[in-house]
Short mmCIF file of C-alpha atoms (C1' of nucleotides) in Angstrom, two decimals:
data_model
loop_
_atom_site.label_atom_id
_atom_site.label_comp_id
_atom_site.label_asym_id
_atom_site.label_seq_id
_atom_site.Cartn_x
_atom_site.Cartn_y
_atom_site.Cartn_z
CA UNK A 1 24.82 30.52 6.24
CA UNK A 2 23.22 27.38 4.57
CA UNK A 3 26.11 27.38 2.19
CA UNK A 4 28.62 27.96 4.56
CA UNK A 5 27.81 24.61 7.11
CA UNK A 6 27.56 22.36 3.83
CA UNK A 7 31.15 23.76 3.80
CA UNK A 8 32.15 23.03 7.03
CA UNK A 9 30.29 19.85 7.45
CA UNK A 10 32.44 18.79 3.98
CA UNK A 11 35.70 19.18 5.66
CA UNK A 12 34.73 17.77 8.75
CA UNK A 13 35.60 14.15 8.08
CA UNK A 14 39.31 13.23 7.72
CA UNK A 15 39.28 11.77 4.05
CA UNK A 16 37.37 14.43 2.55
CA UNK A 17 40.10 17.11 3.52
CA UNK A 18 42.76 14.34 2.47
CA UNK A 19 40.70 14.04 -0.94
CA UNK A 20 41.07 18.39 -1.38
CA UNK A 21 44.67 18.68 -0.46
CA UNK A 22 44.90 15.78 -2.76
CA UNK A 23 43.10 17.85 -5.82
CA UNK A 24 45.57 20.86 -5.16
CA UNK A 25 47.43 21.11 -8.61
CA UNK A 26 45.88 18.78 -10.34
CA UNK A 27 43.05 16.65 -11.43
CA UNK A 28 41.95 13.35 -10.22
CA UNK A 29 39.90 10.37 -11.56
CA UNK A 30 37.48 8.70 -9.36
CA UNK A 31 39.46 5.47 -9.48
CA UNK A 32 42.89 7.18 -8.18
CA UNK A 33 40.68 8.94 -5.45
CA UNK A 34 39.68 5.19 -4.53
CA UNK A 35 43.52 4.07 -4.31
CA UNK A 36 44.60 7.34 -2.53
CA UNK A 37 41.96 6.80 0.13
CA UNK A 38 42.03 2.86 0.07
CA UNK A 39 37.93 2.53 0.75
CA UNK A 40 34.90 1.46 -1.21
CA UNK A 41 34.18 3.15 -4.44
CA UNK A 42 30.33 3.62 -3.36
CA UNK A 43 31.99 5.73 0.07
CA UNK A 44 34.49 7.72 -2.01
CA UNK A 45 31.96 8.34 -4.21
CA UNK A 46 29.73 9.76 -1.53
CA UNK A 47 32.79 11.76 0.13
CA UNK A 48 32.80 13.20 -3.72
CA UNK A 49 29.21 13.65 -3.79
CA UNK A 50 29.65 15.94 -0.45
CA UNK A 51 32.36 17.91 -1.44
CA UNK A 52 31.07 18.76 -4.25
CA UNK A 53 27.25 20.00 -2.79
CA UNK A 54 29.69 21.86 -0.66
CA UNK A 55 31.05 23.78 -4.28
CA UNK A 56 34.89 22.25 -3.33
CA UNK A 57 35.42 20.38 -5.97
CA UNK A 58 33.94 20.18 -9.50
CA UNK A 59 34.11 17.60 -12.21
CA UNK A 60 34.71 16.72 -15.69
CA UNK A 61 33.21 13.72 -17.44
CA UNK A 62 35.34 12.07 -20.23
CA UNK A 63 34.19 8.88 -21.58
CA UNK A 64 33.43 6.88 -18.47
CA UNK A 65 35.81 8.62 -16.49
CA UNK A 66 34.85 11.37 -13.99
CA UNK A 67 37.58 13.82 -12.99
CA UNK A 68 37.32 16.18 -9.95
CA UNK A 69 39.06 19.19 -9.34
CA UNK A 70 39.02 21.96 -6.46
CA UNK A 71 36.92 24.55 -7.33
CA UNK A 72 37.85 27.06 -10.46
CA UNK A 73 38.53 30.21 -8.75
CA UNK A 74 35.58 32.27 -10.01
CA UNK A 75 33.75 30.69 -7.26
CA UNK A 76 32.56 32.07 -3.76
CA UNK A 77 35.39 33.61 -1.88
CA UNK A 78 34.55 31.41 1.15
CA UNK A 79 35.01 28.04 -0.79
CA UNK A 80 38.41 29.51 -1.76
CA UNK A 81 39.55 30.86 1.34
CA UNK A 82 38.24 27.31 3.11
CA UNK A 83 40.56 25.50 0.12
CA UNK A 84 43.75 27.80 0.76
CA UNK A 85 42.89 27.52 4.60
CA UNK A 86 43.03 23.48 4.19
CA UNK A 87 46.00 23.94 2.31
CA UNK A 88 48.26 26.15 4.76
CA UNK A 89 47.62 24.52 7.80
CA UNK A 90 48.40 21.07 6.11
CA UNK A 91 51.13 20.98 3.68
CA UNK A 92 53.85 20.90 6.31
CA UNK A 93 52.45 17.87 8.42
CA UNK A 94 53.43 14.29 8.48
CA UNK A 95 50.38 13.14 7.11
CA UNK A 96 50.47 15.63 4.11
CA UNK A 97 53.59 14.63 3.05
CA UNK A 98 52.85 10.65 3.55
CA UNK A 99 50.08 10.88 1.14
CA UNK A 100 51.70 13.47 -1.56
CA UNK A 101 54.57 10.18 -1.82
CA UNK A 102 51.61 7.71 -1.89
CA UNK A 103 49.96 9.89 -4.43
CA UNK A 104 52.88 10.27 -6.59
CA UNK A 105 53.12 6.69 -7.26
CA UNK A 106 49.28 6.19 -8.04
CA UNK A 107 50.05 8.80 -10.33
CA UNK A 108 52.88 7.26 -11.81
CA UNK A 109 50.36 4.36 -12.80
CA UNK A 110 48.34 5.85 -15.97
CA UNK A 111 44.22 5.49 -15.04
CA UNK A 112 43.42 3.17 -17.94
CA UNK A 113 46.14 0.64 -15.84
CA UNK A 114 44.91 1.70 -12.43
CA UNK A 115 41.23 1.03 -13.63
CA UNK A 116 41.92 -2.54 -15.52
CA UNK A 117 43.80 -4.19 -12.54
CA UNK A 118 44.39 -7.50 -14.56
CA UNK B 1 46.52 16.97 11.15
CA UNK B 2 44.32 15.91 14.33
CA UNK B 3 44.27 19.38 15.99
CA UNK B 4 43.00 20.76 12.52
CA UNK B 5 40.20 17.91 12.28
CA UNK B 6 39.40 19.43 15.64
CA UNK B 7 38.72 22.77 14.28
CA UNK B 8 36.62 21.46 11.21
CA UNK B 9 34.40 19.47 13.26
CA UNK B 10 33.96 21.95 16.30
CA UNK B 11 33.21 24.27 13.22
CA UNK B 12 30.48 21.93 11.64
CA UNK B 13 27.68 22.68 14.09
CA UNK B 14 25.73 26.22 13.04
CA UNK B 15 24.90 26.62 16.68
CA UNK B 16 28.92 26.30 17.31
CA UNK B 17 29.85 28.81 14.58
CA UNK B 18 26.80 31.09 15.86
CA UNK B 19 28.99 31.51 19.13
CA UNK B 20 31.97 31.94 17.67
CA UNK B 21 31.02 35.10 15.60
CA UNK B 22 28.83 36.37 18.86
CA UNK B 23 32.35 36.66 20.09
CA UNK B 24 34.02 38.79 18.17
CA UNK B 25 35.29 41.69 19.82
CA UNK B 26 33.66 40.58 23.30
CA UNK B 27 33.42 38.29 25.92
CA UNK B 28 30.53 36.44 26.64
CA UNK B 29 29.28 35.07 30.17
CA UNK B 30 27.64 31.35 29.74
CA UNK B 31 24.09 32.60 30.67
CA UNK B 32 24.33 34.95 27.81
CA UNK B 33 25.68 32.18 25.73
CA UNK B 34 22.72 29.78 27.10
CA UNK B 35 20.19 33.03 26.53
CA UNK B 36 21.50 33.89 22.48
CA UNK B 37 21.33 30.07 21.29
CA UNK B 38 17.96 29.68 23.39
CA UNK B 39 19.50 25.87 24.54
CA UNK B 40 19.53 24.08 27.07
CA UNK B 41 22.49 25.24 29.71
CA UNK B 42 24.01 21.37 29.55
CA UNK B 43 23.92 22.06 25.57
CA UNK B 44 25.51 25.10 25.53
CA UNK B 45 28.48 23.68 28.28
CA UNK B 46 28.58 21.00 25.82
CA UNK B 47 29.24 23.06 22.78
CA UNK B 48 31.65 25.83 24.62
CA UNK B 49 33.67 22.11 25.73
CA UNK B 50 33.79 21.61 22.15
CA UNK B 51 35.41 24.84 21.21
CA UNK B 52 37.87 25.25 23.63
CA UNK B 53 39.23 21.96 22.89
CA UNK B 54 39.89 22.95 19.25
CA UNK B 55 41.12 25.81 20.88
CA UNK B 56 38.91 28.31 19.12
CA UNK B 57 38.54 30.14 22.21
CA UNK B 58 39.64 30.36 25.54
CA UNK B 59 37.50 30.97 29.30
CA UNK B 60 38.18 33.15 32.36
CA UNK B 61 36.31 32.75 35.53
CA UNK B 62 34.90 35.69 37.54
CA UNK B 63 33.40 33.73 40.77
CA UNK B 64 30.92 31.85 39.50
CA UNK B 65 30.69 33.13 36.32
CA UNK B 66 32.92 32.07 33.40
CA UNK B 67 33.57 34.28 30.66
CA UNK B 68 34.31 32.95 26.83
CA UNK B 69 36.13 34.98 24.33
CA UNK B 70 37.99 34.19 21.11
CA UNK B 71 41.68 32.55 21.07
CA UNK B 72 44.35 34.99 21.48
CA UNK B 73 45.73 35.87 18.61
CA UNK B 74 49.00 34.40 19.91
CA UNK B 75 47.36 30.92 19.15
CA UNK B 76 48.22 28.54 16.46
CA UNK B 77 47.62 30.74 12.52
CA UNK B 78 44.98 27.59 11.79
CA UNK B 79 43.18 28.75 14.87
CA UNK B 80 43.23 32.29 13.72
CA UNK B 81 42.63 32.35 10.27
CA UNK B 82 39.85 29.51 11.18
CA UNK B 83 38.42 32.72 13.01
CA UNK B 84 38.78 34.51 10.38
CA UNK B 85 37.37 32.90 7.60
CA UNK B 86 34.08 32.30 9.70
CA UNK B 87 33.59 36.15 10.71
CA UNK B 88 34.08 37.10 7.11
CA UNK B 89 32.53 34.40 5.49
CA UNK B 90 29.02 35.50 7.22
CA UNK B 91 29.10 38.83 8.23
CA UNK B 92 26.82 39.65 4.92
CA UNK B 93 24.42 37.29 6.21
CA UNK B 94 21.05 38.21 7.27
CA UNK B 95 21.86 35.53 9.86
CA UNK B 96 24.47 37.07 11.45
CA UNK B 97 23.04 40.78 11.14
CA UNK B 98 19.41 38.83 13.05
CA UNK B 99 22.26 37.21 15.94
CA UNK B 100 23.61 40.66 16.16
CA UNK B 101 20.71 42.29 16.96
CA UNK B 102 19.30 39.91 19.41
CA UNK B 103 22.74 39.74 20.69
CA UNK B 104 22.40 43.63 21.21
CA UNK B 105 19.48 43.21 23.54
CA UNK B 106 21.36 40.58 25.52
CA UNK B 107 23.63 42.89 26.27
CA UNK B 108 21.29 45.69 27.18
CA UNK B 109 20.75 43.27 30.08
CA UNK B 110 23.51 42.71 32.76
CA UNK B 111 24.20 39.71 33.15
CA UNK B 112 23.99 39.33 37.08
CA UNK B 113 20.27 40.07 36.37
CA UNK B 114 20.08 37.98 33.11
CA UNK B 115 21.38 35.10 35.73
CA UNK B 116 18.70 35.94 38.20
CA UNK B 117 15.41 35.94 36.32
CA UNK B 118 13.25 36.51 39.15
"C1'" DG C 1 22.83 -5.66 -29.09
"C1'" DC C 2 25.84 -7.75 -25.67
"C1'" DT C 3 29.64 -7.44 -22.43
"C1'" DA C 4 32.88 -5.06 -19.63
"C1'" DT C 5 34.15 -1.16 -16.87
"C1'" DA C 6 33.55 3.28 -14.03
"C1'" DT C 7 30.75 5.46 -11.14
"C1'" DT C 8 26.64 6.32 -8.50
"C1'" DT C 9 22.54 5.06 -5.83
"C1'" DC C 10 20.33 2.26 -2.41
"C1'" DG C 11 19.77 -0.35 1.78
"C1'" DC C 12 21.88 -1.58 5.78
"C1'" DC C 13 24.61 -1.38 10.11
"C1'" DA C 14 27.66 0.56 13.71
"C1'" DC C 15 28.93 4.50 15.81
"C1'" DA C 16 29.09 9.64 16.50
"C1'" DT C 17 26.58 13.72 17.70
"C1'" DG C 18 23.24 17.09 19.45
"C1'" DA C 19 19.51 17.64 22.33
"C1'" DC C 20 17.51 17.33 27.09
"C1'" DG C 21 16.88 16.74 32.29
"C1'" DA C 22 18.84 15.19 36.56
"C1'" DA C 23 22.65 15.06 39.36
"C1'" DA C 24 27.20 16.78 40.62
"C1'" DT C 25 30.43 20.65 41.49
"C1'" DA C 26 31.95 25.23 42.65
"C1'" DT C 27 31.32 29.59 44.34
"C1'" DA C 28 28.58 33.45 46.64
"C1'" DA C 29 25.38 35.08 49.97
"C1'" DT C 30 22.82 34.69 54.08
"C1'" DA D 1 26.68 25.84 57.76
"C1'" DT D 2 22.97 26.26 54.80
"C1'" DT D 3 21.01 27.92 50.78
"C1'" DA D 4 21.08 29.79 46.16
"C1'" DT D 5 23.18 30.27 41.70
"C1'" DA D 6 26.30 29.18 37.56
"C1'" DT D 7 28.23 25.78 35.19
"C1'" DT D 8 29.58 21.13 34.11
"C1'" DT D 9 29.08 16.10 33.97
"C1'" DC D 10 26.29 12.08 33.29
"C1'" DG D 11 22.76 9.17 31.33
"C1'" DT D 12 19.54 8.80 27.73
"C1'" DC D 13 17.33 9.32 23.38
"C1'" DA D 14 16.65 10.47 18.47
"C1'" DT D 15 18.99 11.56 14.50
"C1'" DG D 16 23.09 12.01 11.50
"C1'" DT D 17 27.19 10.05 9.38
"C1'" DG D 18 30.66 6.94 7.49
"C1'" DG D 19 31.44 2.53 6.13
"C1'" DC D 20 30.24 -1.56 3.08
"C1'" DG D 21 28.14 -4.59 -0.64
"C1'" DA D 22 24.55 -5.16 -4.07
"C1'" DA D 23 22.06 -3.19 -7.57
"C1'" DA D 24 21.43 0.48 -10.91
"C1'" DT D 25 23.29 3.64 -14.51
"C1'" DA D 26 26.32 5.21 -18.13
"C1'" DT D 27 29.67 4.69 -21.44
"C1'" DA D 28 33.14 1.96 -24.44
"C1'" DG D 29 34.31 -1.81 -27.18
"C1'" DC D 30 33.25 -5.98 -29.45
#
DNA sequence: GCTATATTTCGCCACATGACGAAATATAAT
DNA sequence: ATTATATTTCGTCATGTGGCGAAATATAGC
C-alpha cells in the first residue's frame, strides 16, 4: 500500500507525468529534462528524485551525466501498469503532442551542446 | 490532460483510494463511508467531492441518504482502467484484506441503524 | 591540484491539502 | 410546523508540496 501512494503521489503533479511520457522510448539526461520542463534544475531534480522513490524511472550515470529512464520491465506490475496507464490516456491529447514536437528539437541538440550553452 | 491530473490527484490520498476499493462490487451509503475511514463526516463529504469530480464514481440519493458506487463502466477508459489498476494493484495487500474485513462488519449493520446510534 | 560543469541538497517561501467543528441544507418523521 | 437526521459547505488550522536560489557534491579537463 506504502508503495503504491509513493506511486500515486509521483504522478500527481503535472510535470512529473510530462517528465514519464517524456522517458517513453528513450532515455533522457537531466539537462534535456530541465529544457523539456523549462524550471530550475534543483526542482527537476527533485521531480526526478520522486519519481524515482516511486520505482518510475531509473538512472544511469555516465561521466557527469545522469540519464533516467522509465522503469526496466522486470519491475512491479503496478509501476508498469501505472506507466502504460499514463501512456494511453495521454498520447492522443494536445498537450502530448505539443511537448513530443518540443522534445524532438531538444533532442535534435546533442547534450554536450545543450549542457555548454555558450 | 486536466481531467487525467484529476484522477492522479483524487488518487493520491490513501484514505481516497481506501474508498474506492471499499466499492467494488457495492454501493456504499455516506455513514458507512464516514464509519470505514473512522473521519470526520465533513472529511469524508470532502473526499467523496473529490472523487466524483474526477469522476471515479458516481452518487444516487435514496431520501436522505446518498449512495456512492464506482463509475459506470460506460465512463471515460482512463476512469476505468484508473479503477482498475487500483483494485488490482492492492488486493494482495494485508491492507485491503484488514478494510475488507472491517468493511464486512459494517455491513452486518444496516445502515438506517448504523445512522441512528442510539 | 585547480577550474568548469552537471546534478543534488538545503533553506526558504507561497500555496495546496487534509483534518476538524460549526453552521447550512435537505429530507423524513412526528 | 417543528424536530431529528444525513450530508454538505464554510472557516480555520497544521502540515505537505512545488517552486526558487545558494551551497554542496561529483566528475572532467586543464
Amino acid at each position: 500500500m506504502k508503495e503504491f501512494m509513493e506511486i500515486t503521489k509521483a504522478l500527481a503533479d503535472e510535470n512529473r507525468v510530462r517528465t514519464l511520457y517524456a522517458l517513453q522510448g528513450r532515455e533522457l539526461c537531466v539537462c534535456q529534462i530541465i529544457e523539456f520542463l523549462g524550471l530550475a534544475p534543483s526542482t527537476v531534480s527533485k521531480h526526478m528524485a520522486i519519481l524515482k522513490h516511486a520505482r518510475l524511472v531509473e538512472t544511469r550515470k555516465e561521466g557527469r551525466w545522469i540519464y533516467y529512464r522509465p522503469a526496466d520491465p522486470e519491475t512491479s506490475r503496478t509501476v508498469q501498469e501505472a506507466i502504460r496507464w499514463v501512456f494511453r490516456s495521454l498520447e492522443k491529447t494536445g498537450r502530448y503532442k505539443e511537448d513530443m514536437k518540443r522534445l524532438k528539437k531538444i533532442l535534435q541538440v546533442s547534450p554536450e551542446v545543450l549542457c555548454h550553452p555558450k
